[in-house]
Structure formats: structure tokens, C-alpha cells
PDB file of N, CA and C in Angstrom:
ATOM      1  N   MET A   1      -8.348 -17.282 -32.956  1.00 45.00           N
ATOM      2  CA  MET A   1      -8.903 -16.810 -31.717  1.00 45.00           C
ATOM      3  C   MET A   1     -10.407 -16.614 -31.894  1.00 45.00           C
ATOM      4  N   PRO A   2     -11.242 -17.231 -31.052  1.00 51.00           N
ATOM      5  CA  PRO A   2     -12.692 -17.096 -31.161  1.00 51.00           C
ATOM      6  C   PRO A   2     -13.132 -15.663 -30.887  1.00 51.00           C
ATOM      7  N   CYS A   3     -14.219 -15.272 -31.508  1.00 59.00           N
ATOM      8  CA  CYS A   3     -14.789 -13.960 -31.222  1.00 59.00           C
ATOM      9  C   CYS A   3     -16.290 -14.112 -31.025  1.00 59.00           C
ATOM     10  N   ASP A   4     -16.865 -13.261 -30.225  1.00 63.00           N
ATOM     11  CA  ASP A   4     -18.286 -13.298 -29.945  1.00 63.00           C
ATOM     12  C   ASP A   4     -19.011 -12.521 -31.029  1.00 63.00           C
ATOM     13  N   VAL A   5     -19.861 -13.201 -31.781  1.00 64.00           N
ATOM     14  CA  VAL A   5     -20.588 -12.545 -32.860  1.00 64.00           C
ATOM     15  C   VAL A   5     -22.099 -12.590 -32.648  1.00 64.00           C
ATOM     16  N   VAL A   6     -22.530 -13.009 -31.472  1.00 68.00           N
ATOM     17  CA  VAL A   6     -23.949 -13.100 -31.169  1.00 68.00           C
ATOM     18  C   VAL A   6     -24.594 -11.726 -31.326  1.00 68.00           C
ATOM     19  N   ASN A   7     -25.716 -11.701 -32.035  1.00 70.00           N
ATOM     20  CA  ASN A   7     -26.495 -10.479 -32.284  1.00 70.00           C
ATOM     21  C   ASN A   7     -25.700  -9.391 -32.996  1.00 70.00           C
ATOM     22  N   SER A   8     -24.709  -9.793 -33.781  1.00 70.00           N
ATOM     23  CA  SER A   8     -23.916  -8.832 -34.546  1.00 70.00           C
ATOM     24  C   SER A   8     -24.530  -8.623 -35.923  1.00 70.00           C
ATOM     25  N   ARG A   9     -24.241  -7.497 -36.518  1.00 71.00           N
ATOM     26  CA  ARG A   9     -24.656  -7.224 -37.895  1.00 71.00           C
ATOM     27  C   ARG A   9     -23.591  -7.776 -38.835  1.00 71.00           C
ATOM     28  N   LEU A  10     -24.026  -8.285 -39.989  1.00 67.00           N
ATOM     29  CA  LEU A  10     -23.076  -8.827 -40.955  1.00 67.00           C
ATOM     30  C   LEU A  10     -22.082  -7.762 -41.412  1.00 67.00           C
ATOM     31  N   SER A  11     -22.485  -6.520 -41.431  1.00 71.00           N
ATOM     32  CA  SER A  11     -21.610  -5.438 -41.881  1.00 71.00           C
ATOM     33  C   SER A  11     -20.529  -5.088 -40.859  1.00 71.00           C
ATOM     34  N   ASP A  12     -20.592  -5.669 -39.649  1.00 71.00           N
ATOM     35  CA  ASP A  12     -19.620  -5.364 -38.597  1.00 71.00           C
ATOM     36  C   ASP A  12     -18.280  -6.084 -38.765  1.00 71.00           C
ATOM     37  N   PHE A  13     -18.180  -7.033 -39.681  1.00 67.00           N
ATOM     38  CA  PHE A  13     -16.996  -7.872 -39.756  1.00 67.00           C
ATOM     39  C   PHE A  13     -15.958  -7.347 -40.735  1.00 67.00           C
ATOM     40  N   LEU A  14     -14.722  -7.452 -40.338  1.00 65.00           N
ATOM     41  CA  LEU A  14     -13.610  -6.930 -41.124  1.00 65.00           C
ATOM     42  C   LEU A  14     -13.364  -7.744 -42.378  1.00 65.00           C
ATOM     43  N   THR A  15     -12.926  -7.071 -43.413  1.00 72.00           N
ATOM     44  CA  THR A  15     -12.567  -7.718 -44.668  1.00 72.00           C
ATOM     45  C   THR A  15     -11.382  -8.654 -44.439  1.00 72.00           C
ATOM     46  N   GLY A  16     -11.444  -9.838 -45.058  1.00 73.00           N
ATOM     47  CA  GLY A  16     -10.335 -10.781 -44.970  1.00 73.00           C
ATOM     48  C   GLY A  16     -10.356 -11.683 -43.755  1.00 73.00           C
ATOM     49  N   THR A  17     -11.422 -11.652 -42.966  1.00 79.00           N
ATOM     50  CA  THR A  17     -11.509 -12.511 -41.781  1.00 79.00           C
ATOM     51  C   THR A  17     -12.283 -13.785 -42.105  1.00 79.00           C
ATOM     52  N   LEU A  18     -12.157 -14.786 -41.258  1.00 82.00           N
ATOM     53  CA  LEU A  18     -12.913 -16.020 -41.418  1.00 82.00           C
ATOM     54  C   LEU A  18     -14.405 -15.725 -41.442  1.00 82.00           C
ATOM     55  N   VAL A  19     -14.859 -14.883 -40.545  1.00 80.00           N
ATOM     56  CA  VAL A  19     -16.295 -14.594 -40.480  1.00 80.00           C
ATOM     57  C   VAL A  19     -16.784 -13.993 -41.801  1.00 80.00           C
ATOM     58  N   GLU A  20     -16.032 -13.076 -42.355  1.00 82.00           N
ATOM     59  CA  GLU A  20     -16.444 -12.483 -43.628  1.00 82.00           C
ATOM     60  C   GLU A  20     -16.581 -13.549 -44.714  1.00 82.00           C
ATOM     61  N   HIS A  21     -15.616 -14.441 -44.826  1.00 83.00           N
ATOM     62  CA  HIS A  21     -15.667 -15.485 -45.852  1.00 83.00           C
ATOM     63  C   HIS A  21     -16.768 -16.502 -45.562  1.00 83.00           C
ATOM     64  N   ALA A  22     -16.988 -16.808 -44.310  1.00 84.00           N
ATOM     65  CA  ALA A  22     -17.972 -17.816 -43.936  1.00 84.00           C
ATOM     66  C   ALA A  22     -19.409 -17.365 -44.180  1.00 84.00           C
ATOM     67  N   ILE A  23     -19.641 -16.060 -44.200  1.00 84.00           N
ATOM     68  CA  ILE A  23     -21.010 -15.565 -44.376  1.00 84.00           C
ATOM     69  C   ILE A  23     -21.245 -14.886 -45.718  1.00 84.00           C
ATOM     70  N   GLU A  24     -20.267 -14.910 -46.621  1.00 86.00           N
ATOM     71  CA  GLU A  24     -20.389 -14.153 -47.860  1.00 86.00           C
ATOM     72  C   GLU A  24     -21.538 -14.607 -48.757  1.00 86.00           C
ATOM     73  N   TYR A  25     -22.073 -15.793 -48.558  1.00 89.00           N
ATOM     74  CA  TYR A  25     -23.165 -16.286 -49.392  1.00 89.00           C
ATOM     75  C   TYR A  25     -24.538 -16.141 -48.721  1.00 89.00           C
ATOM     76  N   TYR A  26     -24.636 -15.312 -47.668  1.00 90.00           N
ATOM     77  CA  TYR A  26     -25.912 -15.158 -46.970  1.00 90.00           C
ATOM     78  C   TYR A  26     -27.050 -14.650 -47.868  1.00 90.00           C
ATOM     79  N   PRO A  27     -26.791 -13.832 -48.921  1.00 92.00           N
ATOM     80  CA  PRO A  27     -27.913 -13.413 -49.766  1.00 92.00           C
ATOM     81  C   PRO A  27     -28.643 -14.602 -50.411  1.00 92.00           C
ATOM     82  N   GLU A  28     -27.903 -15.666 -50.717  1.00 94.00           N
ATOM     83  CA  GLU A  28     -28.523 -16.858 -51.301  1.00 94.00           C
ATOM     84  C   GLU A  28     -29.469 -17.523 -50.301  1.00 94.00           C
ATOM     85  N   ILE A  29     -29.096 -17.548 -49.025  1.00 94.00           N
ATOM     86  CA  ILE A  29     -29.958 -18.130 -47.996  1.00 94.00           C
ATOM     87  C   ILE A  29     -31.220 -17.289 -47.869  1.00 94.00           C
ATOM     88  N   LEU A  30     -31.079 -15.962 -47.879  1.00 93.00           N
ATOM     89  CA  LEU A  30     -32.247 -15.084 -47.787  1.00 93.00           C
ATOM     90  C   LEU A  30     -33.162 -15.274 -48.992  1.00 93.00           C
ATOM     91  N   TYR A  31     -32.598 -15.464 -50.171  1.00 95.00           N
ATOM     92  CA  TYR A  31     -33.381 -15.647 -51.388  1.00 95.00           C
ATOM     93  C   TYR A  31     -34.068 -17.023 -51.424  1.00 95.00           C
ATOM     94  N   ARG A  32     -33.296 -18.077 -51.131  1.00 95.00           N
ATOM     95  CA  ARG A  32     -33.828 -19.447 -51.244  1.00 95.00           C
ATOM     96  C   ARG A  32     -34.547 -19.925 -49.992  1.00 95.00           C
ATOM     97  N   GLY A  33     -34.184 -19.387 -48.836  1.00 94.00           N
ATOM     98  CA  GLY A  33     -34.837 -19.780 -47.593  1.00 94.00           C
ATOM     99  C   GLY A  33     -34.483 -21.176 -47.111  1.00 94.00           C
ATOM    100  N   VAL A  34     -33.294 -21.657 -47.481  1.00 95.00           N
ATOM    101  CA  VAL A  34     -32.859 -22.995 -47.070  1.00 95.00           C
ATOM    102  C   VAL A  34     -31.463 -22.928 -46.456  1.00 95.00           C
ATOM    103  N   THR A  35     -31.123 -23.945 -45.695  1.00 96.00           N
ATOM    104  CA  THR A  35     -29.784 -24.070 -45.115  1.00 96.00           C
ATOM    105  C   THR A  35     -28.778 -24.408 -46.207  1.00 96.00           C
ATOM    106  N   ILE A  36     -27.632 -23.745 -46.172  1.00 95.00           N
ATOM    107  CA  ILE A  36     -26.570 -24.010 -47.145  1.00 95.00           C
ATOM    108  C   ILE A  36     -25.237 -24.076 -46.403  1.00 95.00           C
ATOM    109  N   SER A  37     -24.403 -25.044 -46.808  1.00 96.00           N
ATOM    110  CA  SER A  37     -23.056 -25.194 -46.259  1.00 96.00           C
ATOM    111  C   SER A  37     -22.055 -25.038 -47.401  1.00 96.00           C
ATOM    112  N   ARG A  38     -20.989 -24.321 -47.138  1.00 93.00           N
ATOM    113  CA  ARG A  38     -19.949 -24.111 -48.148  1.00 93.00           C
ATOM    114  C   ARG A  38     -18.584 -24.193 -47.497  1.00 93.00           C
ATOM    115  N   GLY A  39     -17.585 -24.368 -48.309  1.00 94.00           N
ATOM    116  CA  GLY A  39     -16.208 -24.363 -47.845  1.00 94.00           C
ATOM    117  C   GLY A  39     -15.344 -23.632 -48.841  1.00 94.00           C
ATOM    118  N   GLY A  40     -14.150 -23.306 -48.417  1.00 93.00           N
ATOM    119  CA  GLY A  40     -13.242 -22.612 -49.313  1.00 93.00           C
ATOM    120  C   GLY A  40     -11.914 -22.338 -48.642  1.00 93.00           C
ATOM    121  N   GLU A  41     -11.176 -21.432 -49.222  1.00 92.00           N
ATOM    122  CA  GLU A  41      -9.881 -21.049 -48.671  1.00 92.00           C
ATOM    123  C   GLU A  41      -9.649 -19.568 -48.927  1.00 92.00           C
ATOM    124  N   PHE A  42      -8.795 -18.985 -48.115  1.00 89.00           N
ATOM    125  CA  PHE A  42      -8.413 -17.598 -48.301  1.00 89.00           C
ATOM    126  C   PHE A  42      -7.060 -17.362 -47.665  1.00 89.00           C
ATOM    127  N   MET A  43      -6.413 -16.281 -48.060  1.00 87.00           N
ATOM    128  CA  MET A  43      -5.126 -15.905 -47.485  1.00 87.00           C
ATOM    129  C   MET A  43      -5.370 -14.973 -46.313  1.00 87.00           C
ATOM    130  N   LYS A  44      -4.787 -15.306 -45.183  1.00 83.00           N
ATOM    131  CA  LYS A  44      -4.907 -14.470 -43.998  1.00 83.00           C
ATOM    132  C   LYS A  44      -3.980 -13.266 -44.108  1.00 83.00           C
ATOM    133  N   TYR A  45      -4.170 -12.337 -43.208  1.00 79.00           N
ATOM    134  CA  TYR A  45      -3.364 -11.118 -43.162  1.00 79.00           C
ATOM    135  C   TYR A  45      -1.870 -11.399 -43.047  1.00 79.00           C
ATOM    136  N   ASP A  46      -1.509 -12.582 -42.461  1.00 81.00           N
ATOM    137  CA  ASP A  46      -0.091 -12.912 -42.278  1.00 81.00           C
ATOM    138  C   ASP A  46       0.483 -13.724 -43.442  1.00 81.00           C
ATOM    139  N   GLY A  47      -0.312 -13.929 -44.501  1.00 84.00           N
ATOM    140  CA  GLY A  47       0.154 -14.646 -45.680  1.00 84.00           C
ATOM    141  C   GLY A  47      -0.064 -16.141 -45.647  1.00 84.00           C
ATOM    142  N   ASN A  48      -0.602 -16.676 -44.559  1.00 86.00           N
ATOM    143  CA  ASN A  48      -0.889 -18.108 -44.469  1.00 86.00           C
ATOM    144  C   ASN A  48      -2.262 -18.412 -45.061  1.00 86.00           C
ATOM    145  N   LYS A  49      -2.377 -19.606 -45.656  1.00 91.00           N
ATOM    146  CA  LYS A  49      -3.647 -20.025 -46.234  1.00 91.00           C
ATOM    147  C   LYS A  49      -4.526 -20.639 -45.150  1.00 91.00           C
ATOM    148  N   GLU A  50      -5.798 -20.315 -45.187  1.00 91.00           N
ATOM    149  CA  GLU A  50      -6.775 -20.826 -44.236  1.00 91.00           C
ATOM    150  C   GLU A  50      -7.845 -21.591 -45.018  1.00 91.00           C
ATOM    151  N   LEU A  51      -8.109 -22.850 -44.633  1.00 94.00           N
ATOM    152  CA  LEU A  51      -9.212 -23.624 -45.200  1.00 94.00           C
ATOM    153  C   LEU A  51     -10.382 -23.519 -44.228  1.00 94.00           C
ATOM    154  N   TYR A  52     -11.604 -23.423 -44.748  1.00 94.00           N
ATOM    155  CA  TYR A  52     -12.748 -23.284 -43.849  1.00 94.00           C
ATOM    156  C   TYR A  52     -13.982 -23.970 -44.406  1.00 94.00           C
ATOM    157  N   ARG A  53     -14.921 -24.237 -43.511  1.00 95.00           N
ATOM    158  CA  ARG A  53     -16.265 -24.686 -43.830  1.00 95.00           C
ATOM    159  C   ARG A  53     -17.220 -23.851 -43.013  1.00 95.00           C
ATOM    160  N   SER A  54     -18.365 -23.569 -43.600  1.00 94.00           N
ATOM    161  CA  SER A  54     -19.368 -22.829 -42.847  1.00 94.00           C
ATOM    162  C   SER A  54     -20.756 -23.318 -43.218  1.00 94.00           C
ATOM    163  N   ILE A  55     -21.692 -23.045 -42.352  1.00 95.00           N
ATOM    164  CA  ILE A  55     -23.094 -23.369 -42.583  1.00 95.00           C
ATOM    165  C   ILE A  55     -23.913 -22.179 -42.097  1.00 95.00           C
ATOM    166  N   ILE A  56     -24.936 -21.839 -42.872  1.00 94.00           N
ATOM    167  CA  ILE A  56     -25.858 -20.784 -42.490  1.00 94.00           C
ATOM    168  C   ILE A  56     -27.266 -21.355 -42.559  1.00 94.00           C
ATOM    169  N   MET A  57     -28.004 -21.198 -41.467  1.00 96.00           N
ATOM    170  CA  MET A  57     -29.367 -21.701 -41.383  1.00 96.00           C
ATOM    171  C   MET A  57     -30.329 -20.540 -41.154  1.00 96.00           C
ATOM    172  N   PRO A  58     -31.369 -20.436 -41.992  1.00 96.00           N
ATOM    173  CA  PRO A  58     -32.352 -19.383 -41.768  1.00 96.00           C
ATOM    174  C   PRO A  58     -33.229 -19.740 -40.560  1.00 96.00           C
ATOM    175  N   MET A  59     -33.540 -18.745 -39.766  1.00 95.00           N
ATOM    176  CA  MET A  59     -34.388 -18.928 -38.587  1.00 95.00           C
ATOM    177  C   MET A  59     -35.649 -18.088 -38.779  1.00 95.00           C
ATOM    178  N   SER A  60     -36.762 -18.568 -38.208  1.00 94.00           N
ATOM    179  CA  SER A  60     -38.020 -17.857 -38.358  1.00 94.00           C
ATOM    180  C   SER A  60     -38.829 -17.928 -37.077  1.00 94.00           C
ATOM    181  N   GLU A  61     -39.418 -16.821 -36.712  1.00 93.00           N
ATOM    182  CA  GLU A  61     -40.281 -16.794 -35.536  1.00 93.00           C
ATOM    183  C   GLU A  61     -41.702 -17.205 -35.890  1.00 93.00           C
ATOM    184  N   ASP A  62     -42.121 -16.996 -37.144  1.00 94.00           N
ATOM    185  CA  ASP A  62     -43.492 -17.306 -37.533  1.00 94.00           C
ATOM    186  C   ASP A  62     -43.592 -18.472 -38.515  1.00 94.00           C
ATOM    187  N   GLY A  63     -42.468 -19.086 -38.884  1.00 89.00           N
ATOM    188  CA  GLY A  63     -42.484 -20.216 -39.805  1.00 89.00           C
ATOM    189  C   GLY A  63     -42.552 -19.824 -41.275  1.00 89.00           C
ATOM    190  N   ARG A  64     -42.591 -18.524 -41.572  1.00 90.00           N
ATOM    191  CA  ARG A  64     -42.676 -18.061 -42.957  1.00 90.00           C
ATOM    192  C   ARG A  64     -41.597 -17.038 -43.304  1.00 90.00           C
ATOM    193  N   THR A  65     -41.353 -16.110 -42.418  1.00 93.00           N
ATOM    194  CA  THR A  65     -40.438 -15.003 -42.669  1.00 93.00           C
ATOM    195  C   THR A  65     -39.105 -15.250 -41.966  1.00 93.00           C
ATOM    196  N   ILE A  66     -38.003 -15.059 -42.675  1.00 94.00           N
ATOM    197  CA  ILE A  66     -36.689 -15.211 -42.057  1.00 94.00           C
ATOM    198  C   ILE A  66     -36.451 -14.024 -41.123  1.00 94.00           C
ATOM    199  N   SER A  67     -36.245 -14.334 -39.845  1.00 91.00           N
ATOM    200  CA  SER A  67     -36.034 -13.272 -38.855  1.00 91.00           C
ATOM    201  C   SER A  67     -34.594 -13.231 -38.344  1.00 91.00           C
ATOM    202  N   GLY A  68     -33.797 -14.220 -38.715  1.00 89.00           N
ATOM    203  CA  GLY A  68     -32.403 -14.256 -38.296  1.00 89.00           C
ATOM    204  C   GLY A  68     -31.674 -15.375 -39.002  1.00 89.00           C
ATOM    205  N   LEU A  69     -30.368 -15.373 -38.858  1.00 89.00           N
ATOM    206  CA  LEU A  69     -29.531 -16.415 -39.444  1.00 89.00           C
ATOM    207  C   LEU A  69     -28.684 -17.033 -38.350  1.00 89.00           C
ATOM    208  N   LEU A  70     -28.604 -18.355 -38.326  1.00 90.00           N
ATOM    209  CA  LEU A  70     -27.727 -19.072 -37.412  1.00 90.00           C
ATOM    210  C   LEU A  70     -26.543 -19.553 -38.243  1.00 90.00           C
ATOM    211  N   CYS A  71     -25.357 -19.115 -37.872  1.00 88.00           N
ATOM    212  CA  CYS A  71     -24.164 -19.394 -38.669  1.00 88.00           C
ATOM    213  C   CYS A  71     -23.106 -20.078 -37.804  1.00 88.00           C
ATOM    214  N   ALA A  72     -22.357 -20.979 -38.424  1.00 91.00           N
ATOM    215  CA  ALA A  72     -21.226 -21.623 -37.743  1.00 91.00           C
ATOM    216  C   ALA A  72     -20.116 -21.833 -38.761  1.00 91.00           C
ATOM    217  N   ALA A  73     -18.878 -21.803 -38.279  1.00 91.00           N
ATOM    218  CA  ALA A  73     -17.737 -21.999 -39.170  1.00 91.00           C
ATOM    219  C   ALA A  73     -16.586 -22.631 -38.396  1.00 91.00           C
ATOM    220  N   ASN A  74     -15.778 -23.385 -39.107  1.00 92.00           N
ATOM    221  CA  ASN A  74     -14.525 -23.882 -38.534  1.00 92.00           C
ATOM    222  C   ASN A  74     -13.441 -23.726 -39.595  1.00 92.00           C
ATOM    223  N   CYS A  75     -12.188 -23.777 -39.135  1.00 92.00           N
ATOM    224  CA  CYS A  75     -11.106 -23.553 -40.077  1.00 92.00           C
ATOM    225  C   CYS A  75      -9.826 -24.218 -39.584  1.00 92.00           C
ATOM    226  N   ARG A  76      -8.873 -24.270 -40.498  1.00 93.00           N
ATOM    227  CA  ARG A  76      -7.523 -24.710 -40.119  1.00 93.00           C
ATOM    228  C   ARG A  76      -6.548 -24.044 -41.067  1.00 93.00           C
ATOM    229  N   GLU A  77      -5.397 -23.739 -40.504  1.00 91.00           N
ATOM    230  CA  GLU A  77      -4.332 -23.103 -41.275  1.00 91.00           C
ATOM    231  C   GLU A  77      -3.551 -24.170 -42.027  1.00 91.00           C
ATOM    232  N   VAL A  78      -3.175 -23.864 -43.264  1.00 89.00           N
ATOM    233  CA  VAL A  78      -2.347 -24.757 -44.064  1.00 89.00           C
ATOM    234  C   VAL A  78      -0.921 -24.254 -43.963  1.00 89.00           C
ATOM    235  N   SER A  79      -0.015 -25.130 -43.577  1.00 76.00           N
ATOM    236  CA  SER A  79       1.370 -24.705 -43.406  1.00 76.00           C
ATOM    237  C   SER A  79       2.014 -24.334 -44.730  1.00 76.00           C
ATOM    238  N   ARG A  80       3.069 -23.531 -44.658  1.00 69.00           N
ATOM    239  CA  ARG A  80       3.757 -23.019 -45.855  1.00 69.00           C
ATOM    240  C   ARG A  80       4.861 -23.928 -46.348  1.00 69.00           C
ATOM    241  N   GLU A  81       4.785 -25.180 -46.225  1.00 61.00           N
ATOM    242  CA  GLU A  81       5.863 -26.104 -46.587  1.00 61.00           C
ATOM    243  C   GLU A  81       6.307 -25.975 -48.002  1.00 61.00           C
TER     244      GLU A  81
END
């Protein structure tokens, strides 16, 4: 189920959610100042495995200082066969 995360703080997201996993490497973006894409998997609250990809892009109003992060993620559930 999609959720609105526009203008949200990174600390607002619950542990074990797609958003938490998709943004867990944001300190590296702040340190390096470059766009990074990652993927992985995690177990959801219901015991199903979720595969995901995410990308985080640093944004700047002055071209030098990071003033925000643009993040996107997608996922799919892996069946329990």
C-alpha cells in the first residue's frame, strides 16, 4: 500500500518497513554527495520476503550544499512456495 512521505523526516518511518530499508544508506549519500541505488530483501511483519530496489538522489538549492534527498523505491513479495 503506497504511503505519502513527501516532506517527511527519515526518523518518522517504522522499523521493518520498505521505506526504512530503502533509505538506510542515506548517510553515505550525505557523505559522498552522489546518487546511489541499492537493492536487497527483508522479512515483512507477516513473515513474507520482500525484494526491493531504491535510489536516493541528493538535491541542492545552491549547487554545493545538500538541502534535501529525493528517494524512490519499488518492491515485490516473494511467495512462500
